[in-house]
Amino acid sequence: MSVQIKRRADYKPPAFLITTVDLHVTLHPTDTRVISTLKVTRQGSHNQPLVLDGDNLPVHKLLIDNAPLAAKSDDNDGYILTDSSLSIPVDKNEFTLYIETSIAPDNNKALEGLYLSGGAYCTQCEAEGFRRITFFLDRPDVLSVYTVTVVGDEKYPMLLSNGNPVDKGQLSDGKHFVKWHDPHPKPCYLFALVAGDFDLLTDSYTTMSGKEVALELYVDKGKKHQGTFALESLKRAMKWDEDVFGLEYDLDIYMIVAVDFFNMGAMENKGLNVFNSKFVLADQDTATDDDFFNVEAVIAHEYFHNWTGNRVTCRDWFQLSLKEGLTVFRDQQFSADMTSELSNRIKHVRVMREHQFSEDASAMSHPIRPDEVIEMNNFYTVTVYDKGAEVIRMFHTLLGVDGFRQGMDEYFRRHDGQAVTCDDFVSAMQSATSLDLSQFSLWYSQSGTPVISVEQQELENGKVQFTLSQRTPKTSDQHDKQPLYMPINIEIIGQGGELYSDNEGVINDGMVILDKESMSFTVDASGNVLTPAVLGNFSAPAKVDNPLSTESLLTIFKHGKDAFNRWDAMQSIYDRCIRELEQSPEASIDENIWVGIRSAISREIDNVELLGECLVIPSFETLCQLRTSVDVAELSKARTEFCHQFAQQLEAALLDVFNSIESKPYSYEQSAVNQRRCKNVVLAHLALLPQYEHLVTEQFEASDNMTDTLGALRSAQFCRKEVFDSLMAKFEQRYNKDPLVLDKWFALHATQPTKDIFATITMLCEHPQFTMSNPNRVRSVIGSFAFYNSEMFHALDGSGYKFVADYLLKLDKLNPQVAARIVTPLTQWQGFASQHQRLMKEQLGRLLNHKGLSKDVFEKVSKSLAYGAD
Ligand code: B3K
Ligand code: ZN
C-alpha cells in the first residue's frame, strides 16, 4: 500500500488564499449539487497552478472569471483532475473561480464530509472532510468569509449553516432555501450544514456587553424535554468564559444540533455546533450523573473553542494541541468550578494513567505536537488532548492565575483572526512571566512519560537528604530524551502529620522545580520518620517511583494536606496488595492494612466525596501501566482476589457507609452526586458477598434515576448469574426504544468475562437497535469488549483478538475512523507477556495483509508491527 507521510517540518505557506466562498448546495440523497464560487488571490510572485483538494469529486462545470475551462487534453491546457486533487492552470493574480460538483450523502457511511443518516443531512469537516464536499484549499491556514445557500425538500424544514440567516424562501419546484452569512473568516474545517426535521428549544443569553444572543438547540422529535440541561449548561459556559477569561460570544445566534450518527463527541463549527446526541440528551430517567457531567463538559468545550480554536486557529494540523490541549484545560477548569475540584482532578488523572501512558508506551507514541502523520484523524489522541491539557495546566501552575490570564489576553491580542502555532502560544505566555520558558517548551516536542524517582538518605546530625531525579524512557518515535522542566508539588510529612520545610529553600509554596536530571535538598528530621508525598495533584504528567512503606502511605492518607495525595496514597496501597497476590495467590494481606483502611473509613465517613474515590480499586488498565509483561489471567485473578478480601475484611465498615447514606429523591447537584457515587462504589464491594445480593435488587427496584439503576446493574455483575440476567432483562424491556440508554446495556453485556461472550456479542449485534453504521452502537459493543473486557479480549486461545480483527475488517469498509479507534487495544501489545504478544501480532498481521485496508487502520497497525524492529 502506498501512503503519504506528512511532516511538520515541510510546512509551506499557501500559494493562494481564498477570501470569500459562496456555496450553493441543493440537497439530494444520491445527487447533491454543490456550486462553489471562490474569490482567489495569489500569494507572492510565482506561476504555480492553483491546486485544490478534492476527494473523488467530479467536475461538472468550471469557470474562471466566467470563462469556461475544460479538462486538459492534447491540444488544450485545461484542468487536471485526480482522485485527490484538481490542478487549475491560471496566470491571473486575482480571479473568481466557479466549480460545480456533486456528491452522494446517502452512500457516505464514513460520516465525514456531507452525509445523510437517521433522516438528517449533516456535515463533519475536521480535519479534512471539506474536500469530500467540494474542491478547496483544505488546510486550516486558509481563512475565508462564507455565504451559504442550502436548498432542500419540505421534508427537511430546517436548513442550517454557519453564521446568521440572511434570506429564505420557497422555490417553484416545491423546494425551499435558507441563505446564511458568517462574517468571521474561518478555515473550511469549521464549515457546517445540517438539514432535517427537529424539535427546537430556544433561549437567549445577554453577553457582558449587553448583546442579546439567540440560543437554539435542535434535537430529535419527541426529545425536547431531554435538552434543557444542555441549554442551561451552555449559558453557564458563556458566563464562565466572560468571568474567567473576559471572552464574549461574537454572533447573534448560537446553534447546537444533536444527531445520532456521529464519529466522535461533538464539533465546534462556527455558530453551529454538531453534537453526538449522547452529549446533549439528559434527564434523570435516562442519564447517569456521569452523563450529566459529560454533557456540561462537552457543551462547554465546544463553546470555548469559539475563542481557542475558531477566532485563533491552527496554522497546520500538527499544531492541533494549540486548540485542543488549551480547550480541554479550559473545560476542566470550568467543570471543576461547576462541580468539584477533587473529583475532577481524579477523573482526569485516571484518563492519563489508563490511556495516555499506554499510548506513550506504544508504537503510537508522539509529542503533543506530532512531527509526522499519515491520517490526521488518528491524531485526535489522549496525548494531543489530555497530555496537551496537562502542559497548559503546568503553565497555569508556573504563571499563577493572574499571570496565566495575562498570557491569554496577550495571545488573543496578538493573534485574533489568525492561524498560528504552539510556539506562538508559548511566546504569548513568555511575555507574561519572568521565568525562562525555553526548556519548558520541550514538552511540545518530546514524547514519552517521564519517571520521577524519589530517594531519601539519612545524613549525620539528624538531617535527611531527599533526591528527586527524572528519566524519560525512550519511545517508539524518539530514542534520546532530555530533562524536562517540571513543577513538582511536594509535602514532607512527619509521623504526627507536621509539615517540614527544607534547609536550602528549594521548596516554595509546596513546590519544587525539577529541571535537570536530579536535584537534592535536606530536611532536619531530628529523629522523626519523614514521608515525602511527591507530585501532589499530578502537578506534571509523569510517573513516580517513590518506594514508601505501607505505614508511610497510610501517613499520607491520614495527614496529607492535599486531598489528591491522600487518594493517591490509597491507590498505591491497593496496587501493593495486588502485587503480593500476584506473587503468591495464597498470600494474606497484612492485617495493618485492613486496620488502617477501617480507621480511614470511620474517620472520613462524612467526607463521602473523598471516601467514594478512595474505595475504588485501581482498574485493570491502570494496573497494567504499573507493570511490564502482564499475564492477563494472573493479574485479573489477583485483582479479583483482592476485591473479595476487601469486601470480606471491610464488610462492617462498608455496610456502615452504605447505611449512612440515605437515598433521597433525585437531583443533579454536587452533594447528591457525591453521595450516590460513594454508595454505588460501596454497593459494588458488598455485592461480592452473597448475603448482600438483596441490596442490589432492592436498589434496582427502588431507583428513581439512571445513576442508581445502572449502579445496581453494575453491582449485579458480581451477584449470581440469574440475578444479573433478570435485572438486565427488565432493563432491556424498559428501554428497548431508546438506543442511547440501551448502549449502557450493550456495554455491560460486552464487558462480562463469561466463556460464552462471543455468542452474547453476536446476539447483541443482531439486536433490533444495533447497527454497524452507528458509531455509538459499535463503540458500546465492540469497543467496550476490546477496551474493557480484558479477560476475554486477552484470552490465551487468541479468540478475543481474532474476534475484534474480524469485526474491524468489516467495519473498516464502512467507517475507517471508528475502526482505527477500536484497533487501539490490539496495537498496544508491548505491555503484555510474550504469549499475548504473539497472538496480538498475528491478528495485526492479518489486518495489514488485507487488501483495501484504510490508511487510518494501516497507519496504526503498520506502526505497531514495526515497533521494536530497529
Ligand atoms: N474538534 C473536534 C474533533 C474533530 C475530530 C476529527 N476527527 C471536537 C473537539 O475536540 O471539540
Ligand atoms: Zn476540542
mmCIF file of N, CA and C in Angstrom, residues 577-652:
data_model
loop_
_atom_site.group_PDB
_atom_site.id
_atom_site.type_symbol
_atom_site.label_atom_id
_atom_site.label_comp_id
_atom_site.label_asym_id
_atom_site.label_seq_id
_atom_site.Cartn_x
_atom_site.Cartn_y
_atom_site.Cartn_z
ATOM 1 N N CYS A 577 -0.944 -4.357 47.463
ATOM 2 C CA CYS A 577 -1.618 -5.593 47.897
ATOM 3 C C CYS A 577 -1.812 -6.533 46.710
ATOM 4 N N ILE A 578 -2.210 -5.951 45.582
ATOM 5 C CA ILE A 578 -2.467 -6.794 44.403
ATOM 6 C C ILE A 578 -1.163 -7.436 43.928
ATOM 7 N N ARG A 579 -0.076 -6.706 44.044
ATOM 8 C CA ARG A 579 1.230 -7.282 43.673
ATOM 9 C C ARG A 579 1.552 -8.498 44.534
ATOM 10 N N GLU A 580 1.247 -8.378 45.814
ATOM 11 C CA GLU A 580 1.529 -9.507 46.713
ATOM 12 C C GLU A 580 0.748 -10.735 46.265
ATOM 13 N N LEU A 581 -0.503 -10.497 45.890
ATOM 14 C CA LEU A 581 -1.337 -11.632 45.467
ATOM 15 C C LEU A 581 -0.894 -12.186 44.115
ATOM 16 N N GLU A 582 -0.305 -11.336 43.294
ATOM 17 C CA GLU A 582 0.222 -11.832 42.009
ATOM 18 C C GLU A 582 1.394 -12.772 42.270
ATOM 19 N N GLN A 583 2.229 -12.360 43.272
ATOM 20 C CA GLN A 583 3.402 -13.181 43.545
ATOM 21 C C GLN A 583 3.021 -14.501 44.193
ATOM 22 N N SER A 584 2.088 -14.422 45.134
ATOM 23 C CA SER A 584 1.654 -15.667 45.745
ATOM 24 C C SER A 584 0.156 -15.584 46.020
ATOM 25 N N PRO A 585 -0.604 -16.310 45.237
ATOM 26 C CA PRO A 585 -2.065 -16.213 45.303
ATOM 27 C C PRO A 585 -2.619 -16.552 46.688
ATOM 28 N N GLU A 586 -1.820 -17.292 47.470
ATOM 29 C CA GLU A 586 -2.331 -17.661 48.797
ATOM 30 C C GLU A 586 -2.022 -16.581 49.835
ATOM 31 N N ALA A 587 -1.236 -15.572 49.458
ATOM 32 C CA ALA A 587 -0.785 -14.576 50.433
ATOM 33 C C ALA A 587 -1.969 -13.950 51.148
ATOM 34 N N SER A 588 -1.768 -13.685 52.419
ATOM 35 C CA SER A 588 -2.856 -12.940 53.051
ATOM 36 C C SER A 588 -2.326 -11.544 53.364
ATOM 37 N N ILE A 589 -3.189 -10.592 53.148
ATOM 38 C CA ILE A 589 -2.784 -9.189 53.234
ATOM 39 C C ILE A 589 -2.529 -8.816 54.696
ATOM 40 N N ASP A 590 -1.466 -8.055 54.887
ATOM 41 C CA ASP A 590 -1.083 -7.601 56.226
ATOM 42 C C ASP A 590 -2.289 -6.979 56.968
ATOM 43 N N GLU A 591 -2.552 -7.483 58.154
ATOM 44 C CA GLU A 591 -3.709 -7.023 58.932
ATOM 45 C C GLU A 591 -3.681 -5.503 59.156
ATOM 46 N N ASN A 592 -2.447 -4.951 59.243
ATOM 47 C CA ASN A 592 -2.340 -3.494 59.478
ATOM 48 C C ASN A 592 -3.015 -2.674 58.382
ATOM 49 N N ILE A 593 -3.013 -3.248 57.192
ATOM 50 C CA ILE A 593 -3.648 -2.522 56.086
ATOM 51 C C ILE A 593 -5.146 -2.435 56.321
ATOM 52 N N TRP A 594 -5.725 -3.570 56.708
ATOM 53 C CA TRP A 594 -7.179 -3.528 56.941
ATOM 54 C C TRP A 594 -7.509 -2.595 58.105
ATOM 55 N N VAL A 595 -6.663 -2.663 59.138
ATOM 56 C CA VAL A 595 -6.902 -1.782 60.287
ATOM 57 C C VAL A 595 -6.858 -0.321 59.825
ATOM 58 N N GLY A 596 -5.830 -0.032 59.018
ATOM 59 C CA GLY A 596 -5.666 1.337 58.514
ATOM 60 C C GLY A 596 -6.862 1.776 57.679
ATOM 61 N N ILE A 597 -7.330 0.897 56.815
ATOM 62 C CA ILE A 597 -8.450 1.290 55.935
ATOM 63 C C ILE A 597 -9.725 1.432 56.770
ATOM 64 N N ARG A 598 -9.905 0.504 57.715
ATOM 65 C CA ARG A 598 -11.112 0.619 58.566
ATOM 66 C C ARG A 598 -11.117 1.957 59.291
ATOM 67 N N SER A 599 -9.961 2.313 59.840
ATOM 68 C CA SER A 599 -9.988 3.575 60.594
ATOM 69 C C SER A 599 -10.129 4.764 59.642
ATOM 70 N N ALA A 600 -9.555 4.630 58.436
ATOM 71 C CA ALA A 600 -9.743 5.706 57.441
ATOM 72 C C ALA A 600 -11.229 5.866 57.122
ATOM 73 N N ILE A 601 -11.902 4.753 56.957
ATOM 74 C CA ILE A 601 -13.329 4.830 56.608
ATOM 75 C C ILE A 601 -14.113 5.489 57.742
ATOM 76 N N SER A 602 -13.827 5.058 58.978
ATOM 77 C CA SER A 602 -14.661 5.628 60.040
ATOM 78 C C SER A 602 -14.345 7.116 60.250
ATOM 79 N N ARG A 603 -13.083 7.501 60.000
ATOM 80 C CA ARG A 603 -12.727 8.912 60.146
ATOM 81 C C ARG A 603 -13.379 9.786 59.070
ATOM 82 N N GLU A 604 -13.492 9.221 57.886
ATOM 83 C CA GLU A 604 -13.941 10.035 56.745
ATOM 84 C C GLU A 604 -15.395 9.777 56.376
ATOM 85 N N ILE A 605 -16.139 9.136 57.281
ATOM 86 C CA ILE A 605 -17.476 8.693 56.882
ATOM 87 C C ILE A 605 -18.376 9.841 56.387
ATOM 88 N N ASP A 606 -18.081 11.055 56.864
ATOM 89 C CA ASP A 606 -18.908 12.170 56.379
ATOM 90 C C ASP A 606 -18.339 12.821 55.117
ATOM 91 N N ASN A 607 -17.089 12.475 54.794
ATOM 92 C CA ASN A 607 -16.460 13.048 53.602
ATOM 93 C C ASN A 607 -16.692 12.090 52.434
ATOM 94 N N VAL A 608 -17.948 12.009 52.002
ATOM 95 C CA VAL A 608 -18.294 10.971 51.026
ATOM 96 C C VAL A 608 -17.587 11.139 49.690
ATOM 97 N N GLU A 609 -17.212 12.358 49.368
ATOM 98 C CA GLU A 609 -16.547 12.554 48.075
ATOM 99 C C GLU A 609 -15.193 11.838 48.064
ATOM 100 N N LEU A 610 -14.370 12.149 49.069
ATOM 101 C CA LEU A 610 -13.046 11.518 49.142
ATOM 102 C C LEU A 610 -13.195 10.013 49.364
ATOM 103 N N LEU A 611 -14.100 9.657 50.254
ATOM 104 C CA LEU A 611 -14.275 8.249 50.571
ATOM 105 C C LEU A 611 -14.689 7.455 49.326
ATOM 106 N N GLY A 612 -15.633 8.005 48.601
ATOM 107 C CA GLY A 612 -16.111 7.328 47.382
ATOM 108 C C GLY A 612 -14.960 7.054 46.429
ATOM 109 N N GLU A 613 -14.071 8.043 46.257
ATOM 110 C CA GLU A 613 -12.941 7.854 45.339
ATOM 111 C C GLU A 613 -11.935 6.871 45.917
ATOM 112 N N CYS A 614 -11.706 6.979 47.245
ATOM 113 C CA CYS A 614 -10.674 6.141 47.860
ATOM 114 C C CYS A 614 -11.062 4.677 47.910
ATOM 115 N N LEU A 615 -12.333 4.395 47.818
ATOM 116 C CA LEU A 615 -12.745 2.991 47.880
ATOM 117 C C LEU A 615 -12.800 2.332 46.504
ATOM 118 N N VAL A 616 -12.372 3.075 45.488
ATOM 119 C CA VAL A 616 -12.319 2.470 44.145
ATOM 120 C C VAL A 616 -10.972 1.770 43.973
ATOM 121 N N ILE A 617 -11.015 0.499 43.672
ATOM 122 C CA ILE A 617 -9.780 -0.259 43.437
ATOM 123 C C ILE A 617 -9.277 0.113 42.027
ATOM 124 N N PRO A 618 -7.967 0.336 41.854
ATOM 125 C CA PRO A 618 -7.484 0.733 40.522
ATOM 126 C C PRO A 618 -7.950 -0.250 39.441
ATOM 127 N N SER A 619 -8.288 0.311 38.289
ATOM 128 C CA SER A 619 -8.807 -0.534 37.213
ATOM 129 C C SER A 619 -7.699 -1.453 36.703
ATOM 130 N N PHE A 620 -8.120 -2.490 36.039
ATOM 131 C CA PHE A 620 -7.175 -3.417 35.423
ATOM 132 C C PHE A 620 -6.216 -2.650 34.505
ATOM 133 N N GLU A 621 -6.772 -1.679 33.750
ATOM 134 C CA GLU A 621 -5.960 -0.940 32.776
ATOM 135 C C GLU A 621 -4.903 -0.085 33.478
ATOM 136 N N THR A 622 -5.280 0.529 34.610
ATOM 137 C CA THR A 622 -4.302 1.332 35.359
ATOM 138 C C THR A 622 -3.207 0.423 35.917
ATOM 139 N N LEU A 623 -3.598 -0.736 36.424
ATOM 140 C CA LEU A 623 -2.603 -1.660 36.985
ATOM 141 C C LEU A 623 -1.623 -2.111 35.901
ATOM 142 N N CYS A 624 -2.125 -2.291 34.698
ATOM 143 C CA CYS A 624 -1.243 -2.704 33.588
ATOM 144 C C CYS A 624 -0.123 -1.694 33.388
ATOM 145 N N GLN A 625 -0.451 -0.410 33.517
ATOM 146 C CA GLN A 625 0.551 0.629 33.287
ATOM 147 C C GLN A 625 1.638 0.638 34.347
ATOM 148 N N LEU A 626 1.384 -0.020 35.468
ATOM 149 C CA LEU A 626 2.377 -0.051 36.539
ATOM 150 C C LEU A 626 3.214 -1.326 36.482
ATOM 151 N N ARG A 627 2.983 -2.120 35.456
ATOM 152 C CA ARG A 627 3.664 -3.406 35.343
ATOM 153 C C ARG A 627 4.246 -3.591 33.943
ATOM 154 N N THR A 628 5.139 -4.589 33.824
ATOM 155 C CA THR A 628 5.597 -4.953 32.480
ATOM 156 C C THR A 628 5.239 -6.421 32.269
ATOM 157 N N SER A 629 5.234 -6.864 31.033
ATOM 158 C CA SER A 629 4.950 -8.270 30.696
ATOM 159 C C SER A 629 3.744 -8.826 31.446
ATOM 160 N N VAL A 630 2.628 -8.160 31.290
ATOM 161 C CA VAL A 630 1.444 -8.563 32.053
ATOM 162 C C VAL A 630 0.880 -9.892 31.543
ATOM 163 N N ASP A 631 0.716 -10.818 32.481
ATOM 164 C CA ASP A 631 -0.039 -12.026 32.179
ATOM 165 C C ASP A 631 -1.464 -11.716 32.636
ATOM 166 N N VAL A 632 -2.357 -11.589 31.672
ATOM 167 C CA VAL A 632 -3.682 -11.039 31.976
ATOM 168 C C VAL A 632 -4.444 -11.890 32.988
ATOM 169 N N ALA A 633 -4.409 -13.210 32.788
ATOM 170 C CA ALA A 633 -5.180 -14.069 33.691
ATOM 171 C C ALA A 633 -4.652 -13.923 35.118
ATOM 172 N N GLU A 634 -3.328 -13.862 35.259
ATOM 173 C CA GLU A 634 -2.744 -13.744 36.602
ATOM 174 C C GLU A 634 -3.124 -12.425 37.270
ATOM 175 N N LEU A 635 -2.989 -11.349 36.506
ATOM 176 C CA LEU A 635 -3.305 -10.038 37.093
ATOM 177 C C LEU A 635 -4.796 -9.944 37.429
ATOM 178 N N SER A 636 -5.654 -10.449 36.539
ATOM 179 C CA SER A 636 -7.093 -10.383 36.815
ATOM 180 C C SER A 636 -7.427 -11.201 38.048
ATOM 181 N N LYS A 637 -6.793 -12.360 38.135
ATOM 182 C CA LYS A 637 -7.083 -13.237 39.272
ATOM 183 C C LYS A 637 -6.674 -12.538 40.580
ATOM 184 N N ALA A 638 -5.497 -11.917 40.558
ATOM 185 C CA ALA A 638 -5.021 -11.248 41.770
ATOM 186 C C ALA A 638 -5.941 -10.069 42.118
ATOM 187 N N ARG A 639 -6.358 -9.347 41.116
ATOM 188 C CA ARG A 639 -7.228 -8.190 41.380
ATOM 189 C C ARG A 639 -8.569 -8.656 41.938
ATOM 190 N N THR A 640 -9.115 -9.710 41.339
ATOM 191 C CA THR A 640 -10.403 -10.228 41.809
ATOM 192 C C THR A 640 -10.276 -10.741 43.238
ATOM 193 N N GLU A 641 -9.195 -11.462 43.514
ATOM 194 C CA GLU A 641 -8.978 -11.982 44.865
ATOM 195 C C GLU A 641 -8.891 -10.834 45.871
ATOM 196 N N PHE A 642 -8.175 -9.778 45.477
ATOM 197 C CA PHE A 642 -8.069 -8.635 46.388
ATOM 198 C C PHE A 642 -9.451 -8.030 46.646
ATOM 199 N N CYS A 643 -10.247 -7.914 45.598
ATOM 200 C CA CYS A 643 -11.596 -7.338 45.768
ATOM 201 C C CYS A 643 -12.414 -8.193 46.740
ATOM 202 N N HIS A 644 -12.269 -9.510 46.646
ATOM 203 C CA HIS A 644 -13.016 -10.372 47.567
ATOM 204 C C HIS A 644 -12.547 -10.189 49.010
ATOM 205 N N GLN A 645 -11.233 -10.180 49.178
ATOM 206 C CA GLN A 645 -10.722 -9.992 50.550
ATOM 207 C C GLN A 645 -11.153 -8.631 51.091
ATOM 208 N N PHE A 646 -11.132 -7.653 50.225
ATOM 209 C CA PHE A 646 -11.506 -6.287 50.596
ATOM 210 C C PHE A 646 -12.942 -6.286 51.146
ATOM 211 N N ALA A 647 -13.839 -6.940 50.411
ATOM 212 C CA ALA A 647 -15.248 -6.969 50.832
ATOM 213 C C ALA A 647 -15.392 -7.734 52.144
ATOM 214 N N GLN A 648 -14.683 -8.857 52.255
ATOM 215 C CA GLN A 648 -14.824 -9.652 53.489
ATOM 216 C C GLN A 648 -14.253 -8.927 54.692
ATOM 217 N N GLN A 649 -13.067 -8.397 54.527
ATOM 218 C CA GLN A 649 -12.387 -7.761 55.655
ATOM 219 C C GLN A 649 -13.075 -6.472 56.101
ATOM 220 N N LEU A 650 -13.659 -5.785 55.151
ATOM 221 C CA LEU A 650 -14.200 -4.463 55.485
ATOM 222 C C LEU A 650 -15.725 -4.458 55.521
ATOM 223 N N GLU A 651 -16.297 -5.638 55.543
ATOM 224 C CA GLU A 651 -17.750 -5.772 55.456
ATOM 225 C C GLU A 651 -18.507 -4.791 56.359
ATOM 226 N N ALA A 652 -18.147 -4.813 57.653
ATOM 227 C CA ALA A 652 -18.921 -3.999 58.603
ATOM 228 C C ALA A 652 -18.764 -2.513 58.276
#
